[in-house]
Coordinates of C-alpha atoms in Angstrom, one line a residue:
Chain A
M134 CA -24.9 -21.7 -3.4
N135 CA -23.2 -25.1 -3.6
D136 CA -21.4 -25.4 -6.9
V137 CA -20.4 -22.3 -8.7
K138 CA -19.0 -22.2 -12.2
L139 CA -17.3 -19.0 -13.0
D140 CA -16.0 -17.8 -16.3
I141 CA -14.5 -14.4 -15.4
L142 CA -12.2 -11.9 -17.0
F143 CA -11.0 -9.7 -14.3
H144 CA -9.5 -6.4 -15.2
R145 CA -8.2 -3.9 -12.6
R146 CA -9.7 -0.4 -13.1
T147 CA -11.6 2.3 -11.2
P148 CA -15.4 2.0 -11.3
E149 CA -17.4 5.1 -11.9
Q150 CA -18.0 7.1 -8.7
D151 CA -15.1 5.3 -7.0
D152 CA -11.6 6.6 -6.4
R153 CA -9.5 3.5 -6.5
E154 CA -8.9 0.5 -8.7
R155 CA -11.0 -2.7 -8.2
L156 CA -11.1 -6.1 -9.8
I157 CA -14.0 -5.9 -12.3
C158 CA -15.3 -8.7 -14.5
E159 CA -15.4 -7.4 -18.1
R160 CA -18.1 -10.0 -18.9
C161 CA -20.7 -9.3 -16.2
G162 CA -19.5 -6.1 -14.5
F163 CA -19.1 -7.8 -11.1
V164 CA -16.8 -5.8 -8.8
D165 CA -14.7 -8.1 -6.6
Y166 CA -14.0 -5.8 -3.7
E167 CA -10.9 -7.0 -1.8
N168 CA -11.0 -6.5 1.9
P169 CA -8.7 -6.6 4.9
K170 CA -8.8 -9.8 7.0
I171 CA -9.5 -10.0 10.7
V172 CA -7.4 -12.0 13.0
V173 CA -8.8 -12.7 16.5
G174 CA -6.9 -14.0 19.5
S175 CA -6.2 -13.7 23.1
V176 CA -3.7 -13.4 25.9
A177 CA -5.3 -15.9 28.2
T178 CA -4.2 -16.5 31.8
W179 CA -4.5 -19.1 34.5
K180 CA -3.5 -17.3 37.8
D181 CA -0.2 -15.7 36.9
K182 CA 0.5 -17.9 33.9
I183 CA 0.0 -17.1 30.2
L184 CA -1.2 -19.6 27.6
L185 CA 1.1 -20.1 24.6
C186 CA 1.1 -22.6 21.7
R187 CA 4.1 -23.9 19.8
R188 CA 3.1 -23.9 16.1
A189 CA 2.9 -27.1 14.2
I190 CA 2.3 -25.3 10.8
D191 CA 3.9 -22.8 8.6
P192 CA 4.6 -20.0 8.8
R193 CA 6.9 -20.1 11.8
D194 CA 6.5 -23.8 12.5
G195 CA 8.1 -24.6 15.9
Y196 CA 7.8 -21.1 17.3
W197 CA 5.5 -20.0 20.1
T198 CA 2.4 -17.9 19.5
L199 CA -0.9 -16.8 21.2
P200 CA -4.0 -18.7 20.3
A201 CA -5.3 -16.7 17.3
G202 CA -6.5 -17.1 13.8
Y203 CA -8.8 -15.7 11.1
L204 CA -12.3 -14.8 12.0
E205 CA -14.9 -16.9 10.2
L206 CA -18.0 -15.8 8.4
N207 CA -21.0 -15.2 10.7
E208 CA -18.8 -15.2 13.8
S209 CA -18.3 -12.4 16.3
P210 CA -14.7 -11.6 17.2
E211 CA -15.2 -12.8 20.8
T212 CA -16.6 -16.1 19.6
G213 CA -13.8 -16.4 17.2
A214 CA -11.2 -15.8 19.9
L215 CA -12.8 -18.5 22.0
R216 CA -12.9 -20.9 19.1
E217 CA -9.2 -20.4 18.3
A218 CA -8.2 -21.1 21.9
W219 CA -10.2 -24.3 21.7
E220 CA -8.8 -25.4 18.3
E221 CA -5.2 -24.7 19.1
A222 CA -4.9 -25.4 22.8
R223 CA -8.2 -27.2 23.9
A224 CA -8.6 -24.3 26.3
R225 CA -11.9 -23.0 27.6
L226 CA -11.7 -19.2 28.1
E227 CA -13.9 -16.3 29.2
I228 CA -13.2 -13.0 27.6
D229 CA -12.4 -10.1 29.8
Q230 CA -12.0 -7.2 27.4
L231 CA -10.4 -6.1 24.2
L232 CA -6.6 -5.7 24.9
A233 CA -5.4 -4.3 21.7
T234 CA -6.0 -3.8 18.0
Y235 CA -3.0 -4.1 15.6
A236 CA -3.1 -3.1 11.9
I237 CA -0.6 -4.9 9.8
T238 CA -1.3 -2.8 6.8
R239 CA 1.4 -4.4 4.6
I240 CA -0.7 -7.6 4.5
S241 CA -4.1 -5.9 5.1
Q242 CA -4.6 -7.6 8.4
V243 CA -6.5 -6.2 11.5
Q244 CA -5.9 -8.1 14.7
L245 CA -8.3 -7.9 17.6
I246 CA -6.6 -9.4 20.7
Y247 CA -8.6 -10.0 23.9
R248 CA -7.6 -10.3 27.5
A249 CA -9.1 -13.6 28.7
R250 CA -9.0 -16.0 31.6
L251 CA -8.9 -19.8 31.4
I252 CA -11.9 -21.4 33.1
T253 CA -9.9 -24.5 33.9
P254 CA -6.1 -25.1 33.6
E255 CA -6.6 -28.2 31.4
I256 CA -5.1 -27.6 28.0
S257 CA -3.7 -29.8 25.3
A258 CA -2.3 -29.3 21.8
G259 CA -4.8 -29.1 19.0
P260 CA -3.9 -30.2 15.5
E261 CA -2.1 -26.9 14.6
S262 CA 0.1 -27.0 17.8
R263 CA 3.1 -29.1 18.6
E264 CA 2.6 -28.4 22.3
V265 CA 0.9 -25.8 24.5
G266 CA 2.0 -24.4 27.9
L267 CA 1.2 -22.0 30.7
F268 CA 4.2 -19.7 31.3
T269 CA 4.9 -17.1 34.0
W270 CA 6.3 -13.9 32.6
D271 CA 9.9 -15.0 33.2
E272 CA 9.4 -18.4 31.7
I273 CA 8.1 -17.0 28.3
P274 CA 10.4 -18.2 25.5
W275 CA 11.1 -14.6 24.3
D276 CA 13.6 -15.7 21.7
E277 CA 11.2 -18.2 20.1
L278 CA 8.1 -16.1 19.6
A279 CA 6.5 -16.6 16.2
F280 CA 5.6 -13.0 15.3
P281 CA 6.2 -9.4 16.4
S282 CA 2.6 -9.0 17.2
V283 CA 2.9 -11.8 19.8
R284 CA 5.5 -9.7 21.6
W285 CA 3.3 -6.5 21.3
A286 CA 0.3 -8.3 22.8
L287 CA 2.4 -9.7 25.7
D288 CA 3.8 -6.3 26.4
H289 CA 0.4 -4.7 26.2
F290 CA -1.0 -7.3 28.5
C291 CA 1.8 -6.7 31.0
Q292 CA 1.2 -2.9 30.8
T293 CA -2.5 -3.2 31.6
R294 CA -2.4 -6.2 33.9
D295 CA -3.5 -4.3 37.0
Q296 CA -6.1 -2.2 35.3
P297 CA -9.7 -3.4 35.6
T298 CA -10.7 -1.4 32.5
F299 CA -8.7 0.5 29.9
A300 CA -8.7 1.7 26.4
P301 CA -7.3 -0.9 24.0
L302 CA -3.8 -0.4 23.0
G303 CA -2.6 -0.5 19.4
Q304 CA 0.3 -0.6 17.0
S305 CA -0.2 0.3 13.4
D306 CA 1.9 0.0 10.4
A307 CA 4.9 -1.7 12.0
G308 CA 6.7 -3.3 9.1
A309 CA 6.8 -6.8 10.5
G310 CA 4.4 -9.7 9.8
G311 CA 1.2 -10.6 11.5
L312 CA 0.1 -13.7 13.4
Chain B
M1118 CA -1.4 -8.2 -11.2
N1119 CA -3.3 -6.1 -13.6
D1120 CA -5.5 -8.3 -15.8
V1121 CA -6.5 -11.7 -14.5
K1122 CA -8.3 -14.3 -16.6
L1123 CA -9.9 -16.9 -14.4
D1124 CA -11.5 -20.1 -15.5
I1125 CA -12.7 -21.5 -12.3
L1126 CA -15.0 -24.3 -11.2
F1127 CA -15.8 -23.6 -7.6
H1128 CA -17.3 -26.4 -5.5
R1129 CA -18.2 -26.1 -1.8
R1130 CA -16.5 -28.8 0.2
T1131 CA -14.3 -29.2 3.3
P1132 CA -10.6 -29.2 2.7
E1133 CA -8.4 -31.8 4.4
Q1134 CA -7.4 -30.7 7.9
D1135 CA -10.2 -28.1 8.0
D1136 CA -13.5 -28.4 9.7
R1137 CA -15.8 -26.3 7.5
E1138 CA -16.8 -26.0 3.9
R1139 CA -14.9 -23.6 1.6
L1140 CA -15.1 -22.6 -2.0
I1141 CA -12.5 -24.8 -3.8
C1142 CA -11.6 -24.7 -7.5
E1143 CA -11.7 -28.2 -8.8
R1144 CA -9.3 -27.3 -11.6
C1145 CA -6.4 -25.9 -9.6
G1146 CA -7.2 -26.6 -5.9
F1147 CA -7.3 -22.9 -5.0
V1148 CA -9.3 -22.3 -1.8
D1149 CA -11.2 -19.1 -1.8
Y1150 CA -11.6 -18.3 1.9
E1151 CA -14.5 -16.0 2.5
N1152 CA -13.9 -13.5 5.3
P1153 CA -15.9 -11.0 7.3
K1154 CA -15.7 -7.4 6.3
I1155 CA -14.6 -4.5 8.5
V1156 CA -16.6 -1.3 8.7
V1157 CA -14.8 1.7 10.4
G1158 CA -16.5 4.9 11.5
S1159 CA -16.7 7.5 14.2
V1160 CA -18.9 9.4 16.5
A1161 CA -17.2 12.8 16.0
T1162 CA -18.0 15.9 17.9
W1163 CA -17.4 19.7 17.8
K1164 CA -18.0 20.9 21.3
D1165 CA -21.4 19.4 22.3
K1166 CA -22.5 18.6 18.7
I1167 CA -22.3 15.3 16.9
L1168 CA -21.6 14.9 13.2
L1169 CA -24.2 13.1 11.1
C1170 CA -24.6 12.6 7.4
R1171 CA -27.8 12.2 5.4
R1172 CA -27.2 9.4 3.0
A1173 CA -27.4 10.0 -0.8
I1174 CA -27.0 6.3 -1.6
D1175 CA -28.8 3.0 -1.0
P1176 CA -29.4 1.3 1.3
R1177 CA -31.3 3.8 3.4
D1178 CA -31.0 6.8 1.0
G1179 CA -32.2 9.9 2.8
Y1180 CA -31.6 8.6 6.3
W1181 CA -29.0 9.9 8.8
T1182 CA -25.9 8.0 9.6
L1183 CA -22.4 8.3 11.2
P1184 CA -19.5 8.7 8.8
A1185 CA -18.4 5.1 8.2
G1186 CA -17.6 2.6 5.5
Y1187 CA -15.6 -0.4 4.5
L1188 CA -11.9 -0.5 5.5
E1189 CA -9.7 -0.6 2.4
L1190 CA -6.7 -2.8 1.7
N1191 CA -3.5 -1.6 3.4
E1192 CA -5.3 0.8 5.6
S1193 CA -5.4 0.9 9.4
P1194 CA -8.8 1.2 11.0
E1195 CA -8.1 4.6 12.4
T1196 CA -6.9 5.9 9.0
G1197 CA -10.0 4.4 7.4
A1198 CA -12.3 6.2 9.9
L1199 CA -10.6 9.5 9.1
R1200 CA -10.9 8.8 5.4
E1201 CA -14.6 8.1 5.7
A1202 CA -15.3 11.3 7.6
W1203 CA -13.5 13.2 4.9
E1204 CA -15.2 11.4 2.0
E1205 CA -18.7 11.7 3.5
A1206 CA -18.6 15.0 5.3
R1207 CA -15.4 16.8 4.3
A1208 CA -14.6 16.7 8.0
R1209 CA -11.1 16.6 9.5
L1210 CA -11.0 14.6 12.7
E1211 CA -8.6 13.4 15.4
I1212 CA -9.3 10.0 16.9
D1213 CA -9.7 9.8 20.6
Q1214 CA -10.2 6.1 21.3
L1215 CA -12.2 3.0 20.2
L1216 CA -15.7 3.5 21.3
A1217 CA -17.3 0.2 20.4
T1218 CA -17.1 -2.9 18.3
Y1219 CA -20.2 -4.4 16.8
A1220 CA -20.5 -7.8 15.2
I1221 CA -23.3 -8.0 12.8
T1222 CA -22.9 -11.8 12.3
R1223 CA -25.8 -12.3 9.9
I1224 CA -24.0 -10.3 7.3
S1225 CA -20.4 -11.1 8.5
Q1226 CA -19.6 -7.5 9.4
V1227 CA -17.4 -6.3 12.2
Q1228 CA -17.7 -2.6 13.0
L1229 CA -15.0 -0.6 14.7
I1230 CA -16.4 2.8 15.8
Y1231 CA -14.2 5.4 17.2
R1232 CA -14.8 8.4 19.4
A1233 CA -13.3 11.4 17.6
R1234 CA -13.2 15.2 17.6
L1235 CA -13.5 17.6 14.7
I1236 CA -10.4 19.7 14.3
T1237 CA -12.5 22.5 12.7
P1238 CA -16.3 22.8 12.5
E1239 CA -16.1 23.2 8.7
I1240 CA -18.1 20.3 7.1
S1241 CA -19.9 19.8 3.8
A1242 CA -21.6 16.9 2.0
G1243 CA -19.3 14.5 0.1
P1244 CA -20.7 12.6 -2.9
E1245 CA -22.4 9.9 -0.8
S1246 CA -24.2 12.5 1.4
R1247 CA -27.3 14.6 0.7
E1248 CA -26.4 16.9 3.6
V1249 CA -24.3 16.8 6.8
G1250 CA -24.9 18.5 10.1
L1251 CA -23.8 19.0 13.7
F1252 CA -26.5 18.1 16.2
T1253 CA -26.8 18.5 19.9
W1254 CA -28.2 15.3 21.6
D1255 CA -31.7 16.7 21.6
E1256 CA -31.5 17.7 17.9
I1257 CA -30.6 14.3 16.6
P1258 CA -33.2 13.0 14.1
W1259 CA -33.8 9.8 16.1
D1260 CA -36.7 8.7 13.9
E1261 CA -34.6 9.0 10.7
L1262 CA -31.5 7.1 11.6
A1263 CA -30.3 4.8 8.9
F1264 CA -29.3 1.7 10.8
P1265 CA -29.6 0.2 14.3
S1266 CA -25.9 0.4 14.8
V1267 CA -26.0 4.2 14.5
R1268 CA -28.3 4.2 17.5
W1269 CA -26.1 1.8 19.4
A1270 CA -23.0 4.0 18.7
L1271 CA -24.8 7.2 19.8
D1272 CA -26.0 5.5 23.0
H1273 CA -22.6 4.2 23.7
F1274 CA -21.1 7.6 23.1
C1275 CA -23.5 9.2 25.5
Q1276 CA -22.8 6.5 28.1
T1277 CA -19.0 7.1 28.0
R1278 CA -19.1 10.8 27.2
D1279 CA -17.5 11.9 30.5
Q1280 CA -15.0 9.0 30.8
P1281 CA -11.5 9.9 29.7
T1282 CA -10.7 6.2 29.0
F1283 CA -12.9 3.1 29.0
A1284 CA -13.2 -0.4 27.6
P1285 CA -14.9 -0.3 24.2
L1286 CA -18.6 -1.3 24.4
G1287 CA -20.1 -3.9 22.1
Q1288 CA -23.2 -5.4 20.8
S1289 CA -23.1 -8.8 19.1
D1290 CA -25.5 -10.8 17.1
A1291 CA -28.3 -8.3 17.1
G1292 CA -30.5 -9.3 14.2
A1293 CA -30.6 -5.9 12.6
G1294 CA -28.5 -4.6 9.7
G1295 CA -25.2 -2.9 9.7
L1296 CA -24.0 0.5 8.6

């Protein structure tokens, strides 16, 4: 499909054999299922330092975050996490394992955050970052983190740092916003 | 929002400061980001038996599957997996840990499959199942499984059966269809 002309009258009601309201077009019967969105990202390290990006876009312009963003169509979560690290920090990573899953249910967002290693320490700010940096634990700008989930991921990274494999950690239904 | 009337002319082009084509309304500038969908499900056991459901709906009506389905808005993946087990098999579960993540990139689907235990062995077919059953490994109807990812999840369950914790397994970009 390239151009799509739509003349739609959406009404919110429960389809037959369903148990919750959906957006349904009264003209053609099309059901527009609304779905949670997936954010993929990483806690990526070079030796004992962690990659952070200072945001150049809203929300939370000027605050520090992990390289992360929305998973694209036809993309695996691991590939998406690598892409985001490249786009935001020009960083080349290799994924180690899934660090954590966070459900930000208020905004219907599921985050898949990976533990990863930088292949080289060369990094630079992509278009959505003001600057990027590699921080030891004590150097992390804790008071200038963009989102609660950045803090969760850093804490979970610290907690599992010495474990070669582990079950991913999680945090569900915290009231605060996502990445 | 309850009723929504839309008069939209979608055109597929690349927004400024983006690097891929999106559906954009030429009347109002609205960008309709298309996102991958999340399927949540479980390999749930009662003692040495695994819960399977024989589908009563297309696709793959009549074939056996794990309790799984699309994550709903404002729902955590774990809650969604529990809901699906109830809807499809009237089964009450407790989640153990994330067993595997599967990316079916061809159809932009990410599956999060949990290892879980039945709280009681009482099960019965929900509206989307012809029948449900608890199967030992040797009793599983291997030739009548609905989707390749059912086989992957069963194999990954078997592989990690005796491990109290483990990193989730995965399978990306396999050509075959999702749950």
